Amino acid sequence: MRKSIFVVASIAALALVGPAAAQQPIVVKFSHVVADNTPKGQAAIKFKELAEKYTNGKVKVEVYPNSQLFGDAKEMEAVALGDVQFIAPSLSKFDKFTKQIQVFDLPFLFNDIAAVDRFQAGKQGQALLRSMESKNFLGLAYWHNGMKQISANRPLLKPEDAKGLKFRIQASDILAAQFQGLNATPQKLAFSEVYQALQVGTVDGQENTWSNIFSQKFYEVQKDITESDHGVIDYMVVVNAKWWNGLSKDLQDAMKKAMDEATKVNNDVAGKLNDEAKQKIASSGASKIHQLTPEQRKQWVEAMKPVWAKFESAIGKDLIDAAVASNDTKTN
Ligand code: LMR
């Protein structure tokens, strides 16, 4: 009797272990360059949790923050090679794949993140998610970070204050032109190298969101930050299109659901995390935060806006017009 109970129990245990052991989860890597305590960092963690839940464990998501696995220079290539499945680069970094997405880099284009959101949700914004399919990149979602602030080791109150300084920029020709227009020197650098470049003085200044300035400690090596809100840093979550299209419909649906909910989490926390980061920088006393008067702001707009005309034909006037229209809350 004892023996037969043992045999029955063993068979039952085998029946449980058998199919589970045969079904190894698909391991999916999500690589990004920022810290966990940022909008993108939090959203990637949320996506992992939900994707594993909605696929009933058929997919296991490994999140690699802080350029741990791949930095700016290599992450797109890694997606193309299938070494990583999900990345969420800043929109500025798609420069070499399509000029259209560069619309987001035009200075003083969007009044605020709500306008960016309206543009992304509209017809043109949604079409951009598929604009790199011929390069095998498929956009699944936009994630917000926030508006950019400009910093250096001197107060930047008028555009002339930037003259002669070297600014780190993301790999975008529009951002290069923006600083050239100020008679400053742009220097393209990977995100992971910015802190050190500021610390040793390879570059004098940079532009970024409050959450990045705080979490990467840029404020410790920049004495002055101007709340300029002159541009936007947002992301597109992209996958290798061939890999994605080869997944079963069930897995795609489950991961899309996880992505939609993670996107909502991202967009709900982005404003709050940036506000908190700004407060922490202000109370650290390490860096002085400067506000622009309306007159000073007008001067920055005048100094940076010529970039629009330079890139209009590459981006497309229709796209620029649609982005401008998204500032109007009445028609959107
Ligand atoms: C940067 O390179 O400055 C940022 O785009 C990094 C990021 O992903 O927010």
Short mmCIF file of C-alpha atoms and ligand atoms in Angstrom, two decimals:
data_model
loop_
_atom_site.label_atom_id
_atom_site.label_comp_id
_atom_site.label_asym_id
_atom_site.label_seq_id
_atom_site.Cartn_x
_atom_site.Cartn_y
_atom_site.Cartn_z
CA MET A 1 0.00 0.00 0.00
CA ARG A 2 2.77 2.36 1.02
CA LYS A 3 4.65 1.49 -2.11
CA SER A 4 1.68 2.10 -4.39
CA ILE A 5 1.06 5.52 -2.84
CA PHE A 6 4.69 6.34 -3.50
CA VAL A 7 4.40 5.19 -7.13
CA VAL A 8 1.21 7.20 -7.71
CA ALA A 9 2.80 10.28 -6.14
CA SER A 10 5.91 9.90 -8.31
CA ILE A 11 3.87 9.58 -11.50
CA ALA A 12 1.85 12.66 -10.51
CA ALA A 13 5.05 14.61 -9.85
CA LEU A 14 6.49 13.56 -13.21
CA ALA A 15 3.32 14.62 -14.96
CA LEU A 16 3.73 18.09 -13.46
CA VAL A 17 7.42 18.43 -14.13
CA GLY A 18 7.36 16.89 -17.62
CA PRO A 19 5.59 19.53 -19.70
CA ALA A 20 7.01 22.40 -17.65
CA ALA A 21 10.55 21.17 -18.18
CA ALA A 22 9.93 20.67 -21.88
CA GLN A 23 8.68 24.25 -22.23
CA GLN A 24 11.61 26.55 -21.61
CA PRO A 25 10.57 30.21 -21.51
CA ILE A 26 11.63 32.46 -24.35
CA VAL A 27 14.23 34.80 -22.87
CA VAL A 28 13.75 38.35 -24.04
CA LYS A 29 16.37 41.01 -23.30
CA PHE A 30 15.40 44.65 -22.77
CA SER A 31 18.42 46.92 -22.82
CA HIS A 32 18.48 50.64 -22.09
CA VAL A 33 20.92 53.34 -21.04
CA VAL A 34 19.29 55.13 -18.11
CA ALA A 35 18.93 54.38 -14.39
CA ASP A 36 16.07 52.37 -12.86
CA ASN A 37 14.74 55.46 -11.04
CA THR A 38 13.74 57.23 -14.26
CA PRO A 39 10.52 57.03 -16.32
CA LYS A 40 12.10 54.62 -18.83
CA GLY A 41 13.74 52.58 -16.07
CA GLN A 42 10.44 52.18 -14.22
CA ALA A 43 8.49 51.34 -17.39
CA ALA A 44 10.97 48.64 -18.44
CA ILE A 45 10.58 46.98 -15.02
CA LYS A 46 6.79 47.19 -15.32
CA PHE A 47 6.91 45.70 -18.81
CA LYS A 48 8.93 42.75 -17.50
CA GLU A 49 6.43 42.08 -14.72
CA LEU A 50 3.39 42.29 -17.02
CA ALA A 51 4.87 40.45 -20.00
CA GLU A 52 5.79 37.51 -17.78
CA LYS A 53 2.34 37.56 -16.21
CA TYR A 54 0.31 37.86 -19.43
CA THR A 55 2.31 35.17 -21.24
CA ASN A 56 1.89 32.86 -18.22
CA GLY A 57 5.64 32.61 -17.90
CA LYS A 58 6.20 31.62 -21.53
CA VAL A 59 8.35 34.71 -21.84
CA LYS A 60 11.05 35.73 -19.38
CA VAL A 61 12.18 39.35 -19.66
CA GLU A 62 15.66 40.38 -18.54
CA VAL A 63 16.06 44.14 -18.11
CA TYR A 64 19.55 45.63 -18.43
CA PRO A 65 19.62 49.33 -17.38
CA ASN A 66 22.45 51.88 -17.40
CA SER A 67 24.16 50.78 -20.65
CA GLN A 68 25.12 47.58 -18.77
CA LEU A 69 24.60 45.35 -21.78
CA PHE A 70 24.75 47.77 -24.72
CA GLY A 71 25.31 51.51 -24.80
CA ASP A 72 24.07 54.00 -27.38
CA ALA A 73 26.59 53.02 -30.01
CA LYS A 74 25.79 49.33 -30.04
CA GLU A 75 22.17 48.85 -29.03
CA MET A 76 20.59 49.32 -32.46
CA GLU A 77 23.08 46.95 -34.02
CA ALA A 78 22.35 44.46 -31.23
CA VAL A 79 18.63 44.53 -32.08
CA ALA A 80 19.43 43.98 -35.74
CA LEU A 81 21.61 40.99 -34.84
CA GLY A 82 19.05 39.56 -32.41
CA ASP A 83 21.39 39.94 -29.41
CA VAL A 84 18.69 41.94 -27.67
CA GLN A 85 14.96 42.09 -28.42
CA PHE A 86 13.72 45.36 -26.89
CA ILE A 87 15.38 48.76 -26.71
CA ALA A 88 13.92 52.20 -26.11
CA PRO A 89 16.34 54.80 -27.49
CA SER A 90 15.69 58.47 -27.29
CA LEU A 91 14.01 59.61 -30.53
CA SER A 92 17.10 61.69 -31.35
CA LYS A 93 19.10 58.51 -31.83
CA PHE A 94 17.14 57.27 -34.87
CA ASP A 95 18.82 59.95 -36.96
CA LYS A 96 20.68 57.47 -39.12
CA PHE A 97 17.57 55.40 -39.93
CA THR A 98 15.02 58.05 -40.81
CA LYS A 99 15.06 61.81 -40.95
CA GLN A 100 11.32 62.03 -40.25
CA ILE A 101 11.65 61.11 -36.58
CA GLN A 102 14.04 64.06 -36.30
CA VAL A 103 10.97 66.25 -36.14
CA PHE A 104 11.07 65.68 -32.37
CA ASP A 105 14.50 67.35 -32.20
CA LEU A 106 13.40 70.70 -33.58
CA PRO A 107 13.98 73.25 -30.80
CA PHE A 108 10.96 75.00 -29.30
CA LEU A 109 8.56 72.88 -31.36
CA PHE A 110 6.36 71.48 -28.60
CA ASN A 111 5.05 73.67 -25.78
CA ASP A 112 4.95 70.76 -23.36
CA ILE A 113 4.73 66.98 -23.04
CA ALA A 114 0.94 67.07 -23.46
CA ALA A 115 1.48 68.44 -26.98
CA VAL A 116 4.09 65.75 -27.67
CA ASP A 117 1.55 63.18 -26.51
CA ARG A 118 -1.13 64.52 -28.85
CA PHE A 119 1.25 64.43 -31.80
CA GLN A 120 2.40 60.88 -31.04
CA ALA A 121 -1.20 59.67 -30.70
CA GLY A 122 -2.23 61.27 -34.00
CA LYS A 123 -2.05 59.80 -37.50
CA GLN A 124 1.46 61.05 -38.32
CA GLY A 125 2.89 60.10 -34.95
CA GLN A 126 1.50 56.57 -35.21
CA ALA A 127 2.82 56.21 -38.76
CA LEU A 128 6.33 57.01 -37.52
CA LEU A 129 6.23 53.85 -35.40
CA ARG A 130 6.32 51.87 -38.66
CA SER A 131 8.64 54.20 -40.56
CA MET A 132 11.73 52.04 -40.02
CA GLU A 133 10.25 48.66 -40.94
CA SER A 134 12.37 48.46 -44.08
CA LYS A 135 15.38 48.67 -41.73
CA ASN A 136 13.82 45.87 -39.66
CA PHE A 137 12.91 48.09 -36.70
CA LEU A 138 9.31 48.08 -35.53
CA GLY A 139 8.12 50.68 -33.03
CA LEU A 140 5.68 49.33 -30.43
CA ALA A 141 5.19 52.44 -28.32
CA TYR A 142 6.34 55.92 -27.42
CA TRP A 143 7.45 56.54 -23.87
CA HIS A 144 7.75 60.02 -22.42
CA ASN A 145 10.65 61.41 -20.49
CA GLY A 146 10.33 65.17 -20.49
CA MET A 147 11.51 68.56 -21.62
CA LYS A 148 15.22 69.33 -21.95
CA GLN A 149 17.12 71.76 -19.76
CA ILE A 150 20.50 73.21 -20.64
CA SER A 151 23.48 73.28 -18.28
CA ALA A 152 27.10 74.44 -18.05
CA ASN A 153 29.50 75.86 -15.49
CA ARG A 154 28.25 79.36 -16.11
CA PRO A 155 24.74 80.80 -16.14
CA LEU A 156 23.15 80.44 -19.57
CA LEU A 157 20.62 83.23 -19.59
CA LYS A 158 21.09 84.61 -23.06
CA PRO A 159 22.04 82.63 -26.19
CA GLU A 160 25.40 84.48 -26.28
CA ASP A 161 26.28 82.86 -22.94
CA ALA A 162 26.68 79.55 -24.78
CA LYS A 163 29.12 80.99 -27.30
CA GLY A 164 32.46 79.18 -27.45
CA LEU A 165 31.37 76.35 -25.15
CA LYS A 166 31.41 72.70 -26.11
CA PHE A 167 28.12 70.85 -25.51
CA ARG A 168 27.56 67.13 -25.40
CA ILE A 169 24.74 66.12 -27.71
CA GLN A 170 23.02 62.89 -28.67
CA ALA A 171 23.80 61.55 -32.13
CA SER A 172 21.52 63.91 -34.05
CA ASP A 173 22.41 66.38 -36.79
CA ILE A 174 19.60 68.71 -35.76
CA LEU A 175 21.01 68.96 -32.26
CA ALA A 176 24.43 69.65 -33.79
CA ALA A 177 22.95 72.48 -35.89
CA GLN A 178 21.11 73.83 -32.85
CA PHE A 179 24.40 74.38 -30.98
CA GLN A 180 26.26 75.61 -34.06
CA GLY A 181 23.56 78.26 -34.33
CA LEU A 182 24.62 79.46 -30.88
CA ASN A 183 28.28 79.63 -31.98
CA ALA A 184 28.94 76.74 -29.64
CA THR A 185 30.56 73.40 -30.49
CA PRO A 186 28.44 70.24 -30.43
CA GLN A 187 30.08 66.98 -29.46
CA LYS A 188 28.22 63.69 -30.07
CA LEU A 189 28.83 61.37 -27.14
CA ALA A 190 27.22 58.21 -25.81
CA PHE A 191 25.09 58.77 -22.73
CA SER A 192 27.30 56.56 -20.56
CA GLU A 193 30.28 58.85 -21.22
CA VAL A 194 28.64 62.16 -20.38
CA TYR A 195 29.32 62.35 -16.64
CA GLN A 196 33.03 61.81 -17.06
CA ALA A 197 33.27 64.17 -20.01
CA LEU A 198 31.65 66.90 -17.90
CA GLN A 199 33.82 66.07 -14.91
CA VAL A 200 37.15 66.26 -16.71
CA GLY A 201 36.02 69.13 -18.91
CA THR A 202 36.12 67.39 -22.31
CA VAL A 203 32.77 69.10 -22.75
CA ASP A 204 31.50 72.20 -20.95
CA GLY A 205 27.79 71.62 -20.98
CA GLN A 206 24.89 69.41 -21.97
CA GLU A 207 21.11 69.31 -22.45
CA ASN A 208 18.87 66.76 -20.79
CA THR A 209 15.78 66.13 -18.70
CA TRP A 210 15.69 66.66 -14.95
CA SER A 211 15.46 62.93 -14.31
CA ASN A 212 18.58 62.22 -16.35
CA ILE A 213 20.49 65.20 -14.91
CA PHE A 214 19.68 63.92 -11.43
CA SER A 215 20.07 60.16 -11.83
CA GLN A 216 23.37 60.47 -13.74
CA LYS A 217 24.61 63.10 -11.26
CA PHE A 218 25.33 65.63 -14.01
CA TYR A 219 24.25 68.35 -11.55
CA GLU A 220 27.28 67.55 -9.41
CA VAL A 221 29.57 68.59 -12.25
CA GLN A 222 27.49 71.45 -13.68
CA LYS A 223 27.20 74.63 -11.61
CA ASP A 224 24.33 76.17 -13.57
CA ILE A 225 21.17 74.71 -15.09
CA THR A 226 18.71 76.83 -17.06
CA GLU A 227 15.10 75.69 -17.09
CA SER A 228 14.82 76.23 -20.81
CA ASP A 229 12.31 73.52 -21.83
CA HIS A 230 13.75 74.04 -25.31
CA GLY A 231 13.22 70.52 -26.62
CA VAL A 232 12.02 67.08 -25.73
CA ILE A 233 13.54 63.73 -24.82
CA ASP A 234 11.10 60.93 -25.51
CA TYR A 235 11.59 57.34 -26.56
CA MET A 236 10.42 54.77 -29.05
CA VAL A 237 10.35 51.19 -27.87
CA VAL A 238 11.55 49.17 -30.85
CA VAL A 239 11.94 45.48 -31.62
CA ASN A 240 13.51 43.53 -34.42
CA ALA A 241 10.55 43.39 -36.85
CA LYS A 242 11.37 39.91 -38.20
CA TRP A 243 11.67 38.48 -34.70
CA TRP A 244 8.39 40.09 -33.62
CA ASN A 245 6.51 38.96 -36.75
CA GLY A 246 7.74 35.40 -36.16
CA LEU A 247 6.10 35.21 -32.71
CA SER A 248 2.71 33.53 -32.25
CA LYS A 249 -0.31 35.84 -32.21
CA ASP A 250 -0.94 34.91 -28.57
CA LEU A 251 2.53 35.99 -27.50
CA GLN A 252 2.33 39.17 -29.56
CA ASP A 253 -1.04 40.06 -28.03
CA ALA A 254 0.14 39.35 -24.50
CA MET A 255 3.31 41.41 -24.93
CA LYS A 256 1.44 44.22 -26.65
CA LYS A 257 -0.98 44.33 -23.72
CA ALA A 258 1.99 44.45 -21.32
CA MET A 259 3.56 47.20 -23.43
CA ASP A 260 0.38 49.29 -23.46
CA GLU A 261 0.09 49.10 -19.68
CA ALA A 262 3.81 49.78 -19.14
CA THR A 263 3.44 52.79 -21.44
CA LYS A 264 0.65 54.10 -19.28
CA VAL A 265 2.79 53.64 -16.15
CA ASN A 266 5.68 55.42 -17.88
CA ASN A 267 3.55 58.35 -18.92
CA ASP A 268 1.88 58.61 -15.53
CA VAL A 269 5.18 58.75 -13.61
CA ALA A 270 7.32 60.76 -16.06
CA GLY A 271 6.16 64.21 -14.96
CA LYS A 272 6.36 63.34 -11.29
CA LEU A 273 9.86 61.82 -11.52
CA ASN A 274 11.15 64.85 -13.40
CA ASP A 275 9.60 67.25 -10.87
CA GLU A 276 11.08 65.29 -7.97
CA ALA A 277 14.49 65.20 -9.66
CA LYS A 278 14.38 68.98 -10.11
CA GLN A 279 13.51 69.46 -6.43
CA LYS A 280 16.35 67.19 -5.33
CA ILE A 281 18.83 69.05 -7.51
CA ALA A 282 17.58 72.38 -6.14
CA SER A 283 17.87 71.25 -2.53
CA SER A 284 21.31 69.68 -3.07
CA GLY A 285 22.74 73.16 -3.57
CA ALA A 286 25.31 71.65 -5.96
CA SER A 287 23.87 73.43 -8.94
CA LYS A 288 21.96 76.68 -9.36
CA ILE A 289 18.71 76.53 -11.32
CA HIS A 290 18.02 79.60 -13.44
CA GLN A 291 14.66 80.72 -14.83
CA LEU A 292 14.40 82.72 -18.04
CA THR A 293 12.46 85.95 -18.27
CA PRO A 294 9.97 86.05 -21.19
CA GLU A 295 12.38 88.37 -23.01
CA GLN A 296 15.34 86.00 -22.51
CA ARG A 297 13.25 83.07 -23.64
CA LYS A 298 12.33 84.92 -26.81
CA GLN A 299 16.03 85.39 -27.55
CA TRP A 300 16.69 81.65 -27.22
CA VAL A 301 13.79 80.90 -29.54
CA GLU A 302 15.16 83.35 -32.12
CA ALA A 303 18.66 81.91 -31.85
CA MET A 304 17.60 78.27 -32.19
CA LYS A 305 14.65 78.40 -34.55
CA PRO A 306 16.61 78.85 -37.83
CA VAL A 307 17.33 75.12 -37.51
CA TRP A 308 13.75 74.43 -38.60
CA ALA A 309 14.22 75.82 -42.10
CA LYS A 310 17.47 73.92 -42.52
CA PHE A 311 15.82 70.55 -41.91
CA GLU A 312 12.36 71.22 -43.29
CA SER A 313 12.82 69.38 -46.58
CA ALA A 314 14.50 66.38 -44.92
CA ILE A 315 11.75 65.99 -42.32
CA GLY A 316 8.78 67.08 -44.43
CA LYS A 317 6.71 70.22 -43.98
CA ASP A 318 3.50 68.25 -43.36
CA LEU A 319 5.03 66.49 -40.41
CA ILE A 320 6.34 69.73 -38.92
CA ASP A 321 2.94 71.38 -39.41
CA ALA A 322 1.19 68.46 -37.69
CA ALA A 323 3.61 68.71 -34.77
CA VAL A 324 3.05 72.46 -34.47
CA ALA A 325 -0.73 71.92 -34.60
CA SER A 326 -0.49 69.54 -31.63
CA ASN A 327 0.24 72.57 -29.44
CA ASP A 328 -3.29 73.74 -30.05
CA THR A 329 -5.51 72.08 -27.48
CA LYS A 330 -8.68 73.17 -29.28
CA THR A 331 -8.09 71.31 -32.54
CA ASN A 332 -6.68 68.20 -30.88
C1 LMR B 1 20.77 60.94 -23.72
O1 LMR B 1 21.54 60.25 -24.40
O2 LMR B 1 21.05 62.06 -23.31
C2 LMR B 1 19.41 60.43 -23.35
O3 LMR B 1 18.69 60.31 -24.48
C3 LMR B 1 19.48 59.13 -22.64
C4 LMR B 1 18.12 58.55 -22.45
O4 LMR B 1 17.90 57.45 -22.93
O5 LMR B 1 17.31 59.22 -21.80
#
